Amino acid sequence: MAIPDYQDFMYPFLKLLEDGKEHTLQEAYIFLAEYYNLTNEEKEEMLPSGKQLVYQNRIGWARTYLKKAMLLNTVRRATFTITDRGRSVIQDPEVSNLTKDYLMKYKEFQEFQDKKNSNETLLPVDSVEEKLTPQEKLDHSYKFIQQQVSDEILEKVKSCTPEFFERLVVELLVSMGYGGSIQDAGKAIGRSGDEGIDGVIKEDVLGLDMIYVQAKRWEGVVGRPEIQKFAGSLEGQRARKGVFITTSDFTEGAKDYVNRIEKKIILINGLKLANYMFKYDIGVSKVSEYTLKKVDLDYFEG
């Protein structure tokens, strides 16, 4: 038989968790390979990149979809338990398999599918596949994976310690070209004691201009009063530019305010923070890398 697709793996994955105990991703690999009687050849089949086994990649995506539908919980890295919602699905006699269409009944999964990234709706690849060129399929797949990874990044950032959050912000700003060195930026930025950090860093290596930074690991949205207070702090720090980072979001009033004042303040919400971490390789590692090529017509005409 062919290796099942990720949707086929979802229901038996949930069955593995039915006992309410913690189970690891490695256990899921073994259980699901046996469940579908995969041959050694099928278990050894690799993705075109040669970096991951096909069946394990599909099980990984099954796990992601179940998590987004809140049918399972991640208790720690690669370890899961079933949720009450997941248990009700398993106990429903009318449900014997799960599909993406079935998961769309859950609001959280709908939000995952409809989430916008930079004001662009990320469509599931299979819903538009027939209309796309091969390169467009690659682009959509990349954006879809980026969205999923960014979501996981933000979850991790929200759960990290204040010390870790401080280091993360320093590493990100230095990777983006600010703050000089890790050592310089680290000395310039410190914890403020309210689940946040603040400080002044160099805009360039020579320190010709300075940027005031404030970052808050908050759940609630940041409103105009907080941004007004931040703008006032720029004066005391002799800074004309500021960056305000939050793991949550900003109110429309806060966004409108920064567009009206003379000082330059950049607002980075949780989604942008996760996307910057993805772009600048902070907290992520490369799995595969593809280079698209085309025929060099000049070479042959020469």
mmCIF file with all atom_site columns, C-alpha atoms in Angstrom, residues 65-258:
data_model
loop_
_atom_site.group_PDB
_atom_site.id
_atom_site.type_symbol
_atom_site.label_atom_id
_atom_site.label_alt_id
_atom_site.label_comp_id
_atom_site.label_asym_id
_atom_site.label_entity_id
_atom_site.label_seq_id
_atom_site.pdbx_PDB_ins_code
_atom_site.Cartn_x
_atom_site.Cartn_y
_atom_site.Cartn_z
_atom_site.occupancy
_atom_site.B_iso_or_equiv
_atom_site.pdbx_formal_charge
_atom_site.auth_seq_id
_atom_site.auth_comp_id
_atom_site.auth_asym_id
_atom_site.auth_atom_id
_atom_site.pdbx_PDB_model_num
ATOM 1   C CA . TYR A 1 65  ? -3.575  19.894 12.539  1.00 0.00 ? 65  TYR A CA 1
ATOM 2   C CA . LEU A 1 66  ? -4.841  18.043 15.624  1.00 0.00 ? 66  LEU A CA 1
ATOM 3   C CA . LYS A 1 67  ? -3.160  20.633 17.814  1.00 0.00 ? 67  LYS A CA 1
ATOM 4   C CA . LYS A 1 68  ? -4.644  23.559 15.881  1.00 0.00 ? 68  LYS A CA 1
ATOM 5   C CA . ALA A 1 69  ? -8.096  21.994 16.282  1.00 0.00 ? 69  ALA A CA 1
ATOM 6   C CA . MET A 1 70  ? -7.339  21.655 20.018  1.00 0.00 ? 70  MET A CA 1
ATOM 7   C CA . LEU A 1 71  ? -7.812  17.882 19.962  1.00 0.00 ? 71  LEU A CA 1
ATOM 8   C CA . LEU A 1 72  ? -4.431  17.346 21.589  1.00 0.00 ? 72  LEU A CA 1
ATOM 9   C CA . ASN A 1 73  ? -2.155  19.299 23.909  1.00 0.00 ? 73  ASN A CA 1
ATOM 10  C CA . THR A 1 74  ? 1.616   19.660 23.790  1.00 0.00 ? 74  THR A CA 1
ATOM 11  C CA . VAL A 1 75  ? 2.810   19.192 27.374  1.00 0.00 ? 75  VAL A CA 1
ATOM 12  C CA . ARG A 1 76  ? 6.474   19.598 26.477  1.00 0.00 ? 76  ARG A CA 1
ATOM 13  C CA . ARG A 1 77  ? 8.649   19.174 23.437  1.00 0.00 ? 77  ARG A CA 1
ATOM 14  C CA . ALA A 1 78  ? 7.356   16.316 21.242  1.00 0.00 ? 78  ALA A CA 1
ATOM 15  C CA . THR A 1 79  ? 5.107   15.005 24.040  1.00 0.00 ? 79  THR A CA 1
ATOM 16  C CA . PHE A 1 80  ? 1.315   15.108 23.870  1.00 0.00 ? 80  PHE A CA 1
ATOM 17  C CA . THR A 1 81  ? -1.930  14.313 25.674  1.00 0.00 ? 81  THR A CA 1
ATOM 18  C CA . ILE A 1 82  ? -5.497  14.186 24.433  1.00 0.00 ? 82  ILE A CA 1
ATOM 19  C CA . THR A 1 83  ? -7.873  17.049 25.301  1.00 0.00 ? 83  THR A CA 1
ATOM 20  C CA . ASP A 1 84  ? -11.497 16.733 26.402  1.00 0.00 ? 84  ASP A CA 1
ATOM 21  C CA . ARG A 1 85  ? -12.485 17.777 22.897  1.00 0.00 ? 85  ARG A CA 1
ATOM 22  C CA . GLY A 1 86  ? -10.266 15.099 21.402  1.00 0.00 ? 86  GLY A CA 1
ATOM 23  C CA . ARG A 1 87  ? -11.734 12.471 23.724  1.00 0.00 ? 87  ARG A CA 1
ATOM 24  C CA . SER A 1 88  ? -15.275 13.402 22.672  1.00 0.00 ? 88  SER A CA 1
ATOM 25  C CA . VAL A 1 89  ? -14.260 12.895 19.037  1.00 0.00 ? 89  VAL A CA 1
ATOM 26  C CA . ILE A 1 90  ? -12.842 9.443  19.730  1.00 0.00 ? 90  ILE A CA 1
ATOM 27  C CA . GLN A 1 91  ? -15.962 8.481  21.696  1.00 0.00 ? 91  GLN A CA 1
ATOM 28  C CA . ASP A 1 92  ? -18.313 9.594  18.907  1.00 0.00 ? 92  ASP A CA 1
ATOM 29  C CA . PRO A 1 93  ? -19.526 6.368  17.181  1.00 0.00 ? 93  PRO A CA 1
ATOM 30  C CA . GLU A 1 94  ? -20.177 8.274  13.966  1.00 0.00 ? 94  GLU A CA 1
ATOM 31  C CA . VAL A 1 95  ? -16.542 9.354  13.625  1.00 0.00 ? 95  VAL A CA 1
ATOM 32  C CA . SER A 1 96  ? -14.074 6.781  12.312  1.00 0.00 ? 96  SER A CA 1
ATOM 33  C CA . ASN A 1 97  ? -11.638 9.033  10.483  1.00 0.00 ? 97  ASN A CA 1
ATOM 34  C CA . LEU A 1 98  ? -10.625 12.692 10.486  1.00 0.00 ? 98  LEU A CA 1
ATOM 35  C CA . THR A 1 99  ? -10.139 15.106 7.613   1.00 0.00 ? 99  THR A CA 1
ATOM 36  C CA . LYS A 1 100 ? -9.280  18.750 7.332   1.00 0.00 ? 100 LYS A CA 1
ATOM 37  C CA . ASP A 1 101 ? -12.899 19.457 6.371   1.00 0.00 ? 101 ASP A CA 1
ATOM 38  C CA . TYR A 1 102 ? -14.056 17.832 9.622   1.00 0.00 ? 102 TYR A CA 1
ATOM 39  C CA . LEU A 1 103 ? -11.652 19.959 11.655  1.00 0.00 ? 103 LEU A CA 1
ATOM 40  C CA . MET A 1 104 ? -13.150 23.089 10.084  1.00 0.00 ? 104 MET A CA 1
ATOM 41  C CA . LYS A 1 105 ? -16.081 22.708 12.497  1.00 0.00 ? 105 LYS A CA 1
ATOM 42  C CA . TYR A 1 106 ? -13.806 24.118 15.202  1.00 0.00 ? 106 TYR A CA 1
ATOM 43  C CA . LYS A 1 107 ? -13.378 27.886 15.465  1.00 0.00 ? 107 LYS A CA 1
ATOM 44  C CA . GLU A 1 108 ? -9.683  27.616 16.418  1.00 0.00 ? 108 GLU A CA 1
ATOM 45  C CA . PHE A 1 109 ? -8.926  25.556 13.316  1.00 0.00 ? 109 PHE A CA 1
ATOM 46  C CA . GLN A 1 110 ? -10.839 27.977 11.101  1.00 0.00 ? 110 GLN A CA 1
ATOM 47  C CA . GLU A 1 111 ? -8.719  30.815 12.480  1.00 0.00 ? 111 GLU A CA 1
ATOM 48  C CA . PHE A 1 112 ? -5.582  28.793 11.763  1.00 0.00 ? 112 PHE A CA 1
ATOM 49  C CA . GLN A 1 113 ? -6.680  28.283 8.158   1.00 0.00 ? 113 GLN A CA 1
ATOM 50  C CA . ASP A 1 114 ? -7.826  31.851 7.645   1.00 0.00 ? 114 ASP A CA 1
ATOM 51  C CA . LYS A 1 115 ? -4.980  33.620 9.433   1.00 0.00 ? 115 LYS A CA 1
ATOM 52  C CA . LYS A 1 116 ? -3.515  36.551 7.565   1.00 0.00 ? 116 LYS A CA 1
ATOM 53  C CA . ASN A 1 117 ? 0.176   37.124 7.231   1.00 0.00 ? 117 ASN A CA 1
ATOM 54  C CA . SER A 1 118 ? 1.141   40.655 6.205   1.00 0.00 ? 118 SER A CA 1
ATOM 55  C CA . ASN A 1 119 ? -2.473  41.249 5.094   1.00 0.00 ? 119 ASN A CA 1
ATOM 56  C CA . GLU A 1 120 ? -2.322  38.258 2.754   1.00 0.00 ? 120 GLU A CA 1
ATOM 57  C CA . THR A 1 121 ? -4.590  35.284 3.386   1.00 0.00 ? 121 THR A CA 1
ATOM 58  C CA . LEU A 1 122 ? -2.611  32.078 3.360   1.00 0.00 ? 122 LEU A CA 1
ATOM 59  C CA . LEU A 1 123 ? -4.700  29.525 1.495   1.00 0.00 ? 123 LEU A CA 1
ATOM 60  C CA . PRO A 1 124 ? -4.200  25.805 2.118   1.00 0.00 ? 124 PRO A CA 1
ATOM 61  C CA . VAL A 1 125 ? -2.240  24.480 -0.828  1.00 0.00 ? 125 VAL A CA 1
ATOM 62  C CA . ASP A 1 126 ? -4.736  21.803 -1.793  1.00 0.00 ? 126 ASP A CA 1
ATOM 63  C CA . SER A 1 127 ? -7.622  24.286 -2.074  1.00 0.00 ? 127 SER A CA 1
ATOM 64  C CA . VAL A 1 128 ? -5.985  26.169 -4.943  1.00 0.00 ? 128 VAL A CA 1
ATOM 65  C CA . GLU A 1 129 ? -3.658  23.522 -6.311  1.00 0.00 ? 129 GLU A CA 1
ATOM 66  C CA . GLU A 1 130 ? -5.414  23.099 -9.645  1.00 0.00 ? 130 GLU A CA 1
ATOM 67  C CA . LYS A 1 131 ? -5.103  26.823 -10.426 1.00 0.00 ? 131 LYS A CA 1
ATOM 68  C CA . LEU A 1 132 ? -1.431  27.253 -9.568  1.00 0.00 ? 132 LEU A CA 1
ATOM 69  C CA . THR A 1 133 ? 1.765   26.842 -11.513 1.00 0.00 ? 133 THR A CA 1
ATOM 70  C CA . PRO A 1 134 ? 4.455   24.616 -9.949  1.00 0.00 ? 134 PRO A CA 1
ATOM 71  C CA . GLN A 1 135 ? 6.363   27.683 -8.715  1.00 0.00 ? 135 GLN A CA 1
ATOM 72  C CA . GLU A 1 136 ? 3.190   29.186 -7.238  1.00 0.00 ? 136 GLU A CA 1
ATOM 73  C CA . LYS A 1 137 ? 2.566   25.913 -5.387  1.00 0.00 ? 137 LYS A CA 1
ATOM 74  C CA . LEU A 1 138 ? 6.046   26.155 -3.902  1.00 0.00 ? 138 LEU A CA 1
ATOM 75  C CA . ASP A 1 139 ? 5.421   29.753 -2.836  1.00 0.00 ? 139 ASP A CA 1
ATOM 76  C CA . HIS A 1 140 ? 2.101   28.907 -1.185  1.00 0.00 ? 140 HIS A CA 1
ATOM 77  C CA . SER A 1 141 ? 3.581   25.877 0.539   1.00 0.00 ? 141 SER A CA 1
ATOM 78  C CA . TYR A 1 142 ? 6.465   27.950 1.879   1.00 0.00 ? 142 TYR A CA 1
ATOM 79  C CA . LYS A 1 143 ? 4.116   30.625 3.240   1.00 0.00 ? 143 LYS A CA 1
ATOM 80  C CA . PHE A 1 144 ? 1.861   28.008 4.813   1.00 0.00 ? 144 PHE A CA 1
ATOM 81  C CA . ILE A 1 145 ? 4.809   26.354 6.558   1.00 0.00 ? 145 ILE A CA 1
ATOM 82  C CA . GLN A 1 146 ? 6.122   29.755 7.661   1.00 0.00 ? 146 GLN A CA 1
ATOM 83  C CA . GLN A 1 147 ? 2.746   30.529 9.244   1.00 0.00 ? 147 GLN A CA 1
ATOM 84  C CA . GLN A 1 148 ? 2.733   27.243 11.137  1.00 0.00 ? 148 GLN A CA 1
ATOM 85  C CA . VAL A 1 149 ? 6.307   27.694 12.380  1.00 0.00 ? 149 VAL A CA 1
ATOM 86  C CA . SER A 1 150 ? 5.668   31.326 13.335  1.00 0.00 ? 150 SER A CA 1
ATOM 87  C CA . ASP A 1 151 ? 2.659   30.274 15.405  1.00 0.00 ? 151 ASP A CA 1
ATOM 88  C CA . GLU A 1 152 ? 4.812   27.776 17.297  1.00 0.00 ? 152 GLU A CA 1
ATOM 89  C CA . ILE A 1 153 ? 7.579   30.374 17.761  1.00 0.00 ? 153 ILE A CA 1
ATOM 90  C CA . LEU A 1 154 ? 5.144   32.817 19.370  1.00 0.00 ? 154 LEU A CA 1
ATOM 91  C CA . GLU A 1 155 ? 3.817   30.130 21.726  1.00 0.00 ? 155 GLU A CA 1
ATOM 92  C CA . LYS A 1 156 ? 7.372   29.420 22.865  1.00 0.00 ? 156 LYS A CA 1
ATOM 93  C CA . VAL A 1 157 ? 8.223   33.110 23.324  1.00 0.00 ? 157 VAL A CA 1
ATOM 94  C CA . LYS A 1 158 ? 5.159   33.656 25.511  1.00 0.00 ? 158 LYS A CA 1
ATOM 95  C CA . SER A 1 159 ? 6.169   30.760 27.759  1.00 0.00 ? 159 SER A CA 1
ATOM 96  C CA . CYS A 1 160 ? 9.870   31.615 28.092  1.00 0.00 ? 160 CYS A CA 1
ATOM 97  C CA . THR A 1 161 ? 11.511  33.181 31.155  1.00 0.00 ? 161 THR A CA 1
ATOM 98  C CA . PRO A 1 162 ? 12.200  36.951 31.369  1.00 0.00 ? 162 PRO A CA 1
ATOM 99  C CA . GLU A 1 163 ? 15.936  36.196 31.105  1.00 0.00 ? 163 GLU A CA 1
ATOM 100 C CA . PHE A 1 164 ? 15.426  34.173 27.946  1.00 0.00 ? 164 PHE A CA 1
ATOM 101 C CA . PHE A 1 165 ? 13.129  36.833 26.489  1.00 0.00 ? 165 PHE A CA 1
ATOM 102 C CA . GLU A 1 166 ? 15.813  39.471 27.066  1.00 0.00 ? 166 GLU A CA 1
ATOM 103 C CA . ARG A 1 167 ? 18.441  37.393 25.287  1.00 0.00 ? 167 ARG A CA 1
ATOM 104 C CA . LEU A 1 168 ? 16.054  36.642 22.435  1.00 0.00 ? 168 LEU A CA 1
ATOM 105 C CA . VAL A 1 169 ? 15.337  40.340 21.796  1.00 0.00 ? 169 VAL A CA 1
ATOM 106 C CA . VAL A 1 170 ? 19.044  41.197 21.928  1.00 0.00 ? 170 VAL A CA 1
ATOM 107 C CA . GLU A 1 171 ? 19.950  38.422 19.469  1.00 0.00 ? 171 GLU A CA 1
ATOM 108 C CA . LEU A 1 172 ? 17.175  39.429 17.100  1.00 0.00 ? 172 LEU A CA 1
ATOM 109 C CA . LEU A 1 173 ? 18.105  43.116 17.051  1.00 0.00 ? 173 LEU A CA 1
ATOM 110 C CA . VAL A 1 174 ? 21.781  42.319 16.491  1.00 0.00 ? 174 VAL A CA 1
ATOM 111 C CA . SER A 1 175 ? 20.863  39.897 13.670  1.00 0.00 ? 175 SER A CA 1
ATOM 112 C CA . MET A 1 176 ? 18.835  42.685 12.092  1.00 0.00 ? 176 MET A CA 1
ATOM 113 C CA . GLY A 1 177 ? 21.918  44.921 12.161  1.00 0.00 ? 177 GLY A CA 1
ATOM 114 C CA . TYR A 1 178 ? 21.280  46.981 15.302  1.00 0.00 ? 178 TYR A CA 1
ATOM 115 C CA . GLY A 1 179 ? 23.042  47.184 18.638  1.00 0.00 ? 179 GLY A CA 1
ATOM 116 C CA . GLY A 1 180 ? 26.589  46.625 17.423  1.00 0.00 ? 180 GLY A CA 1
ATOM 117 C CA . SER A 1 181 ? 27.609  43.301 18.983  1.00 0.00 ? 181 SER A CA 1
ATOM 118 C CA . ILE A 1 182 ? 25.757  40.858 21.235  1.00 0.00 ? 182 ILE A CA 1
ATOM 119 C CA . GLN A 1 183 ? 27.954  42.081 24.091  1.00 0.00 ? 183 GLN A CA 1
ATOM 120 C CA . ASP A 1 184 ? 27.250  45.770 23.400  1.00 0.00 ? 184 ASP A CA 1
ATOM 121 C CA . ALA A 1 185 ? 23.508  45.289 22.947  1.00 0.00 ? 185 ALA A CA 1
ATOM 122 C CA . GLY A 1 186 ? 23.303  43.007 25.979  1.00 0.00 ? 186 GLY A CA 1
ATOM 123 C CA . LYS A 1 187 ? 24.861  45.668 28.181  1.00 0.00 ? 187 LYS A CA 1
ATOM 124 C CA . ALA A 1 188 ? 22.543  48.347 26.809  1.00 0.00 ? 188 ALA A CA 1
ATOM 125 C CA . ILE A 1 189 ? 19.319  46.397 27.345  1.00 0.00 ? 189 ILE A CA 1
ATOM 126 C CA . GLY A 1 190 ? 18.053  45.136 30.694  1.00 0.00 ? 190 GLY A CA 1
ATOM 127 C CA . ARG A 1 191 ? 14.893  43.822 32.328  1.00 0.00 ? 191 ARG A CA 1
ATOM 128 C CA . SER A 1 192 ? 12.395  46.403 33.560  1.00 0.00 ? 192 SER A CA 1
ATOM 129 C CA . GLY A 1 193 ? 10.755  44.107 36.120  1.00 0.00 ? 193 GLY A CA 1
ATOM 130 C CA . ASP A 1 194 ? 7.273   44.099 34.569  1.00 0.00 ? 194 ASP A CA 1
ATOM 131 C CA . GLU A 1 195 ? 7.619   41.134 32.213  1.00 0.00 ? 195 GLU A CA 1
ATOM 132 C CA . GLY A 1 196 ? 9.479   43.408 29.842  1.00 0.00 ? 196 GLY A CA 1
ATOM 133 C CA . ILE A 1 197 ? 12.879  44.889 28.963  1.00 0.00 ? 197 ILE A CA 1
ATOM 134 C CA . ASP A 1 198 ? 14.051  48.329 27.980  1.00 0.00 ? 198 ASP A CA 1
ATOM 135 C CA . GLY A 1 199 ? 17.208  50.159 27.051  1.00 0.00 ? 199 GLY A CA 1
ATOM 136 C CA . VAL A 1 200 ? 19.055  52.119 24.409  1.00 0.00 ? 200 VAL A CA 1
ATOM 137 C CA . ILE A 1 201 ? 21.062  50.459 21.630  1.00 0.00 ? 201 ILE A CA 1
ATOM 138 C CA . LYS A 1 202 ? 23.130  51.679 18.705  1.00 0.00 ? 202 LYS A CA 1
ATOM 139 C CA . GLU A 1 203 ? 21.361  52.097 15.387  1.00 0.00 ? 203 GLU A CA 1
ATOM 140 C CA . ASP A 1 204 ? 24.658  51.350 13.640  1.00 0.00 ? 204 ASP A CA 1
ATOM 141 C CA . VAL A 1 205 ? 27.985  49.825 14.559  1.00 0.00 ? 205 VAL A CA 1
ATOM 142 C CA . LEU A 1 206 ? 29.585  53.236 15.240  1.00 0.00 ? 206 LEU A CA 1
ATOM 143 C CA . GLY A 1 207 ? 26.719  54.440 17.389  1.00 0.00 ? 207 GLY A CA 1
ATOM 144 C CA . LEU A 1 208 ? 26.049  57.552 15.305  1.00 0.00 ? 208 LEU A CA 1
ATOM 145 C CA . ASP A 1 209 ? 22.417  57.369 16.352  1.00 0.00 ? 209 ASP A CA 1
ATOM 146 C CA . MET A 1 210 ? 20.622  55.581 19.182  1.00 0.00 ? 210 MET A CA 1
ATOM 147 C CA . ILE A 1 211 ? 17.334  53.686 19.400  1.00 0.00 ? 211 ILE A CA 1
ATOM 148 C CA . TYR A 1 212 ? 15.285  53.314 22.565  1.00 0.00 ? 212 TYR A CA 1
ATOM 149 C CA . VAL A 1 213 ? 13.884  49.789 22.877  1.00 0.00 ? 213 VAL A CA 1
ATOM 150 C CA . GLN A 1 214 ? 11.051  48.506 25.010  1.00 0.00 ? 214 GLN A CA 1
ATOM 151 C CA . ALA A 1 215 ? 9.748   44.945 24.809  1.00 0.00 ? 215 ALA A CA 1
ATOM 152 C CA . LYS A 1 216 ? 6.892   43.494 26.832  1.00 0.00 ? 216 LYS A CA 1
ATOM 153 C CA . ARG A 1 217 ? 5.928   39.845 27.080  1.00 0.00 ? 217 ARG A CA 1
ATOM 154 C CA . TRP A 1 218 ? 2.243   40.574 27.556  1.00 0.00 ? 218 TRP A CA 1
ATOM 155 C CA . GLU A 1 219 ? -1.049  38.837 26.790  1.00 0.00 ? 219 GLU A CA 1
ATOM 156 C CA . GLY A 1 220 ? -3.210  41.984 26.850  1.00 0.00 ? 220 GLY A CA 1
ATOM 157 C CA . VAL A 1 221 ? -3.091  44.470 23.989  1.00 0.00 ? 221 VAL A CA 1
ATOM 158 C CA . VAL A 1 222 ? -0.923  47.574 24.328  1.00 0.00 ? 222 VAL A CA 1
ATOM 159 C CA . GLY A 1 223 ? -2.940  50.785 24.186  1.00 0.00 ? 223 GLY A CA 1
ATOM 160 C CA . ARG A 1 224 ? -2.218  54.421 23.434  1.00 0.00 ? 224 ARG A CA 1
ATOM 161 C CA . PRO A 1 225 ? -1.339  55.358 27.057  1.00 0.00 ? 225 PRO A CA 1
ATOM 162 C CA . GLU A 1 226 ? 1.568   52.897 27.065  1.00 0.00 ? 226 GLU A CA 1
ATOM 163 C CA . ILE A 1 227 ? 2.860   54.254 23.758  1.00 0.00 ? 227 ILE A CA 1
ATOM 164 C CA . GLN A 1 228 ? 2.531   57.843 24.962  1.00 0.00 ? 228 GLN A CA 1
ATOM 165 C CA . LYS A 1 229 ? 4.573   56.937 28.033  1.00 0.00 ? 229 LYS A CA 1
ATOM 166 C CA . PHE A 1 230 ? 7.135   55.290 25.743  1.00 0.00 ? 230 PHE A CA 1
ATOM 167 C CA . ALA A 1 231 ? 7.340   58.399 23.549  1.00 0.00 ? 231 ALA A CA 1
ATOM 168 C CA . GLY A 1 232 ? 7.979   60.488 26.662  1.00 0.00 ? 232 GLY A CA 1
ATOM 169 C CA . SER A 1 233 ? 10.808  58.164 27.650  1.00 0.00 ? 233 SER A CA 1
ATOM 170 C CA . LEU A 1 234 ? 12.574  58.892 24.369  1.00 0.00 ? 234 LEU A CA 1
ATOM 171 C CA . GLU A 1 235 ? 13.215  62.434 25.592  1.00 0.00 ? 235 GLU A CA 1
ATOM 172 C CA . GLY A 1 236 ? 14.889  61.241 28.778  1.00 0.00 ? 236 GLY A CA 1
ATOM 173 C CA . GLN A 1 237 ? 17.045  58.813 26.808  1.00 0.00 ? 237 GLN A CA 1
ATOM 174 C CA . ARG A 1 238 ? 18.037  61.461 24.230  1.00 0.00 ? 238 ARG A CA 1
ATOM 175 C CA . ALA A 1 239 ? 16.695  59.194 21.509  1.00 0.00 ? 239 ALA A CA 1
ATOM 176 C CA . ARG A 1 240 ? 14.699  60.272 18.461  1.00 0.00 ? 240 ARG A CA 1
ATOM 177 C CA . LYS A 1 241 ? 13.732  56.755 17.434  1.00 0.00 ? 241 LYS A CA 1
ATOM 178 C CA . GLY A 1 242 ? 12.125  53.902 19.301  1.00 0.00 ? 242 GLY A CA 1
ATOM 179 C CA . VAL A 1 243 ? 11.052  50.290 18.872  1.00 0.00 ? 243 VAL A CA 1
ATOM 180 C CA . PHE A 1 244 ? 8.229   48.892 20.985  1.00 0.00 ? 244 PHE A CA 1
ATOM 181 C CA . ILE A 1 245 ? 7.926   45.095 20.900  1.00 0.00 ? 245 ILE A CA 1
ATOM 182 C CA . THR A 1 246 ? 5.100   43.089 22.412  1.00 0.00 ? 246 THR A CA 1
ATOM 183 C CA . THR A 1 247 ? 4.129   39.422 22.295  1.00 0.00 ? 247 THR A CA 1
ATOM 184 C CA . SER A 1 248 ? 0.474   40.486 21.997  1.00 0.00 ? 248 SER A CA 1
ATOM 185 C CA . ASP A 1 249 ? -0.816  43.334 19.799  1.00 0.00 ? 249 ASP A CA 1
ATOM 186 C CA . PHE A 1 250 ? -1.510  47.069 19.698  1.00 0.00 ? 250 PHE A CA 1
ATOM 187 C CA . THR A 1 251 ? -4.833  48.893 19.730  1.00 0.00 ? 251 THR A CA 1
ATOM 188 C CA . GLU A 1 252 ? -5.849  51.008 16.758  1.00 0.00 ? 252 GLU A CA 1
ATOM 189 C CA . GLY A 1 253 ? -5.443  54.058 19.008  1.00 0.00 ? 253 GLY A CA 1
ATOM 190 C CA . ALA A 1 254 ? -1.815  53.149 19.661  1.00 0.00 ? 254 ALA A CA 1
ATOM 191 C CA . LYS A 1 255 ? -1.124  52.680 15.951  1.00 0.00 ? 255 LYS A CA 1
ATOM 192 C CA . ASP A 1 256 ? -2.809  55.959 15.076  1.00 0.00 ? 256 ASP A CA 1
ATOM 193 C CA . TYR A 1 257 ? -0.810  57.815 17.739  1.00 0.00 ? 257 TYR A CA 1
ATOM 194 C CA . VAL A 1 258 ? 2.623   56.820 16.382  1.00 0.00 ? 258 VAL A CA 1
#
